[in-house]
CSV table of C-alpha atoms in Angstrom, one decimal:
chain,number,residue,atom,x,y,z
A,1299,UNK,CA,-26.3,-34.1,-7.7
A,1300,UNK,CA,-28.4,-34.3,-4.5
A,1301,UNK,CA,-29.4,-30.9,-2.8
A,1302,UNK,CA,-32.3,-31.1,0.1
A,1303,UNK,CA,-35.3,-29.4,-0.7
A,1304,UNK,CA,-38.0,-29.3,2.6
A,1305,UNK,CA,-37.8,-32.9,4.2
A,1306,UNK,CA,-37.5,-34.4,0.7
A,1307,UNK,CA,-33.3,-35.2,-1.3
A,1308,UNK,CA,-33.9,-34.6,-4.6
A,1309,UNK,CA,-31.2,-34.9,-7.7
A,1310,UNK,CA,-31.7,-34.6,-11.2
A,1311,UNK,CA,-30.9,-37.7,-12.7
A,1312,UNK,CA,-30.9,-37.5,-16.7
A,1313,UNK,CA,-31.7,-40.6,-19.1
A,1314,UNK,CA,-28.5,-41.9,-19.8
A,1315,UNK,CA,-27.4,-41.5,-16.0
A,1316,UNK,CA,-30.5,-43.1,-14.9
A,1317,UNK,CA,-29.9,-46.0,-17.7
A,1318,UNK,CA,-26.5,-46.5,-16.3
A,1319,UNK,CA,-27.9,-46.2,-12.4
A,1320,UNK,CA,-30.2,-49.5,-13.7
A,1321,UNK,CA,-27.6,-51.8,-15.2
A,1322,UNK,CA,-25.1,-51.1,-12.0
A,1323,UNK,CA,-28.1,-52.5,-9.9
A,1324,UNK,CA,-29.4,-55.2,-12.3
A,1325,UNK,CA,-25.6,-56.5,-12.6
A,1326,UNK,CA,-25.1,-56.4,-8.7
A,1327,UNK,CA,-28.6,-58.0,-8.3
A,1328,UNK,CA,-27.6,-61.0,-10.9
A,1329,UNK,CA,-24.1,-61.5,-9.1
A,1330,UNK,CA,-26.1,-61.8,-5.7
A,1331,UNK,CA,-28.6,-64.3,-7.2
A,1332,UNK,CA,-29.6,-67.3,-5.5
A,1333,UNK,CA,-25.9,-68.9,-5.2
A,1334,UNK,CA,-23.6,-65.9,-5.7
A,1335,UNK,CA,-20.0,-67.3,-6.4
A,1336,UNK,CA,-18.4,-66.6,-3.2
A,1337,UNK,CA,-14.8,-67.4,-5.0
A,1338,UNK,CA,-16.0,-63.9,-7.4
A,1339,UNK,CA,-14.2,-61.1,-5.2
A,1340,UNK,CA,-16.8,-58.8,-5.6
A,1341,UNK,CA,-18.8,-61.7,-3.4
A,1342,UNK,CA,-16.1,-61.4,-1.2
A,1343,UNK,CA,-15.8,-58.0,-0.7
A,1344,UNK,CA,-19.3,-57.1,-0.2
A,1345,UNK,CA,-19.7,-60.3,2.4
A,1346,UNK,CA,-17.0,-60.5,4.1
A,1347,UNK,CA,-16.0,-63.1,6.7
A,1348,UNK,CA,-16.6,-62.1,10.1
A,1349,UNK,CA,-14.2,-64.3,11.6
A,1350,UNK,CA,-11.1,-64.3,9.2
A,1351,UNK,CA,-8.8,-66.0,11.9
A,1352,UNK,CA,-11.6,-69.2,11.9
A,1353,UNK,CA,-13.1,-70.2,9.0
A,1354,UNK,CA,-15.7,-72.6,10.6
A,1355,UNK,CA,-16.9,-69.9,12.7
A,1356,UNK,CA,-16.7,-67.5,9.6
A,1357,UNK,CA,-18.9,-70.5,7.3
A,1358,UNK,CA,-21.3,-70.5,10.3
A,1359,UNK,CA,-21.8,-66.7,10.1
A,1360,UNK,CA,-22.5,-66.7,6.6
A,1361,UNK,CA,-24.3,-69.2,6.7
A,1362,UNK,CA,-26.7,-67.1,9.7
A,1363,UNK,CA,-26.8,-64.0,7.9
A,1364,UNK,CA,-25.7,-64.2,4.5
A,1365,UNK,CA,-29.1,-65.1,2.8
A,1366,UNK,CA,-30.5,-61.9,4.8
A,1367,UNK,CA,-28.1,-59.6,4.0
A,1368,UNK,CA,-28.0,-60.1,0.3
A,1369,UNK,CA,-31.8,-60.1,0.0
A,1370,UNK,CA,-31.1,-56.3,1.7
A,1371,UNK,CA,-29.0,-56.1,-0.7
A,1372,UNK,CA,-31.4,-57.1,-4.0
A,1373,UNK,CA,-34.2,-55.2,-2.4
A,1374,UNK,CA,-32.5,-52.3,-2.0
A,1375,UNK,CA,-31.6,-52.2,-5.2
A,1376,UNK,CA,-34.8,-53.1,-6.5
A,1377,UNK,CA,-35.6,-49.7,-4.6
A,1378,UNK,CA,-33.2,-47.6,-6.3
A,1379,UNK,CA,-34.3,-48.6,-9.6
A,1380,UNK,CA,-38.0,-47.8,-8.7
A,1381,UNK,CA,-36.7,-44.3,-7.7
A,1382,UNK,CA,-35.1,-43.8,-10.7
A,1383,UNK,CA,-37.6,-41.6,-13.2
A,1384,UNK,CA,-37.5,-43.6,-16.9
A,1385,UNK,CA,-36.7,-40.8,-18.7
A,1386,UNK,CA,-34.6,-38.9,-16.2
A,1387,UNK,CA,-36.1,-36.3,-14.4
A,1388,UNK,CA,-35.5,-35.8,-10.5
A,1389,UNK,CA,-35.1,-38.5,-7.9
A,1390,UNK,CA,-36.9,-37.4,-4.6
A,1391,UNK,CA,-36.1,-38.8,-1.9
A,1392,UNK,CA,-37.0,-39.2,1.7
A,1393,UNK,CA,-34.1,-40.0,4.9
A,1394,UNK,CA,-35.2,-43.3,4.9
A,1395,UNK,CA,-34.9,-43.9,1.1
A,1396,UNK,CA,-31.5,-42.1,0.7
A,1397,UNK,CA,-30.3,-44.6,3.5
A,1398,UNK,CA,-31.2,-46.9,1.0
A,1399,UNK,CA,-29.1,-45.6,-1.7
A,1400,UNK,CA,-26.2,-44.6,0.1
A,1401,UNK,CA,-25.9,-48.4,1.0
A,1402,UNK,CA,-26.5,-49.3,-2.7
A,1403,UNK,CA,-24.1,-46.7,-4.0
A,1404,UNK,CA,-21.9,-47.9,-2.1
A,1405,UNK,CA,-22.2,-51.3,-3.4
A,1406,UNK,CA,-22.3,-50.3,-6.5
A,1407,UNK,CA,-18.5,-48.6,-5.9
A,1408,UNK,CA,-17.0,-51.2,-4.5
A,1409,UNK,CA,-18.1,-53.4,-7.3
A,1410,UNK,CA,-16.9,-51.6,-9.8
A,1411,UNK,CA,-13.6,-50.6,-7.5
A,1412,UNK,CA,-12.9,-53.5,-7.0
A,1413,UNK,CA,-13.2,-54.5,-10.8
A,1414,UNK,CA,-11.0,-51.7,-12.1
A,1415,UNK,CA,-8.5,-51.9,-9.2
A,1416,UNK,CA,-9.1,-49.4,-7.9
A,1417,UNK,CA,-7.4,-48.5,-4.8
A,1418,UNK,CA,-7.4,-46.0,-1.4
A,1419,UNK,CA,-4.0,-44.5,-2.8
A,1420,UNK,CA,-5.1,-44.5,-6.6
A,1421,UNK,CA,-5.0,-41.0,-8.1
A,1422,UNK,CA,-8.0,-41.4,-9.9
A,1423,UNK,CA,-7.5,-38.2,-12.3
A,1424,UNK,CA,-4.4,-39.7,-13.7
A,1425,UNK,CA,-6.0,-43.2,-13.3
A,1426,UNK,CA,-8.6,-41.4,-16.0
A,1427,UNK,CA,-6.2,-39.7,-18.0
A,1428,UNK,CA,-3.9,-42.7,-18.7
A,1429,UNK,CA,-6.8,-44.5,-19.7
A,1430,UNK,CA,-8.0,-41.9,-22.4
A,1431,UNK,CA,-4.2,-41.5,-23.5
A,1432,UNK,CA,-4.6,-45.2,-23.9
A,1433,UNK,CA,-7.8,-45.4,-26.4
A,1434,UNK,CA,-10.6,-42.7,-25.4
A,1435,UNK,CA,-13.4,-45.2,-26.8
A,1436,UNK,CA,-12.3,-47.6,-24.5
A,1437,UNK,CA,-14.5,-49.7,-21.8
A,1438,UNK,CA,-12.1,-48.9,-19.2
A,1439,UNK,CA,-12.8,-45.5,-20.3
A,1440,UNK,CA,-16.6,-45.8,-19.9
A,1441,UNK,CA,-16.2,-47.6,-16.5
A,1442,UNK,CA,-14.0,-45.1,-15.0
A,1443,UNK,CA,-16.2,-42.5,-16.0
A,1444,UNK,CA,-19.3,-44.5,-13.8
A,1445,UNK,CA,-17.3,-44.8,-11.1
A,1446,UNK,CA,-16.4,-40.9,-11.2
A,1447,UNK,CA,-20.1,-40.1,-11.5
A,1448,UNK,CA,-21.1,-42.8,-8.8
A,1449,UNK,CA,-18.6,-41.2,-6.2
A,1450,UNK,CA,-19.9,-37.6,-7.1
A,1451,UNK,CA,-23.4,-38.8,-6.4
A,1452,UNK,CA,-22.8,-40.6,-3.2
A,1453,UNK,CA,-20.8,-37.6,-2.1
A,1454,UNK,CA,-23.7,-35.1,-2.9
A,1455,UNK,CA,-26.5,-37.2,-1.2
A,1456,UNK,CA,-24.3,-37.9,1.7
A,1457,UNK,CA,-23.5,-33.9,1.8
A,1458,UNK,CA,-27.2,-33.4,1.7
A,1459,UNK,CA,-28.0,-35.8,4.6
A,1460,UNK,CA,-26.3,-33.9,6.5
A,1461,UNK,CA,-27.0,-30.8,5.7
């Protein structure tokens, strides 16, 4: 988890965390692609219309600042994964950087939220233990565990920004 050290956020970010930071941002960097699916709810959710009550004025918003935004989006992410050592080892980085990976954490959450249903009233430990209760080997199982671990992070490095 991130702590500040000098001017510098740094985490240690082992292999397998690291190789699971990279296929979160590769997956969100495909969805994004050149003509994201804007029916996908993940689409949706991370570009959402500005003007729900008028949906011309919405389609000419997106159509204004959508191409920007998601290339923010893929760059960012692009970032991250540069960051991240290949082997694990720590991740140092500076304010402007971990404004960067906030964003992309965030991201990265709602995504995978959004995916699992996840919810603002979900208890997530029971969320978690049904699932093991359910079958332990299962993918739900995996996912819920990188959603637990991408919170946590995001938590720490926000904690450290303002420390």
């Amino acid at each position: 988890m991130f702590y500040r050290d000098g001017a510098e956020l740094v985490a240690h970010i082992d292999r397998d965390a690291a190789q699971v930071l990279r296929q979160c941002a590769a997956q969100l960097t495909e969805l994004l692609g050149d003509d994201p699916d804007r029916d996908d709810p993940v689409v949706a959710r991370l570009f959402p219309d500005m003007y729900r009550n008028d949906p011309e004025a919405a389609a000419e918003m997106r159509e204004l600042t959508e191409d920007d935004l998601r290339l923010a989006k893929v760059t960012g992410f692009s970032e991250m994964i540069a960051d991240l050592p290949r082997n694990g080892g720590d991740v140092r980085l500076t304010e402007e950087s971990a404004d960067v990976w906030v964003r992309g954490l965030t991201d990265m959450r709602l995504a995978l939220g959004l995916r699992l249903d996840i919810r603002d009233d979900t208890d997530f430990e029971a969320e978690i233990d049904d699932a093991v209760a359910a079958d332990p080997t299962s993918n739900r199982v995996r996912q819920l565990a990188v959603y637990g671990y991408l919170t946590g992070l995001q938590g720490s490095l926000v904690d450290a920004l303002m420390d």
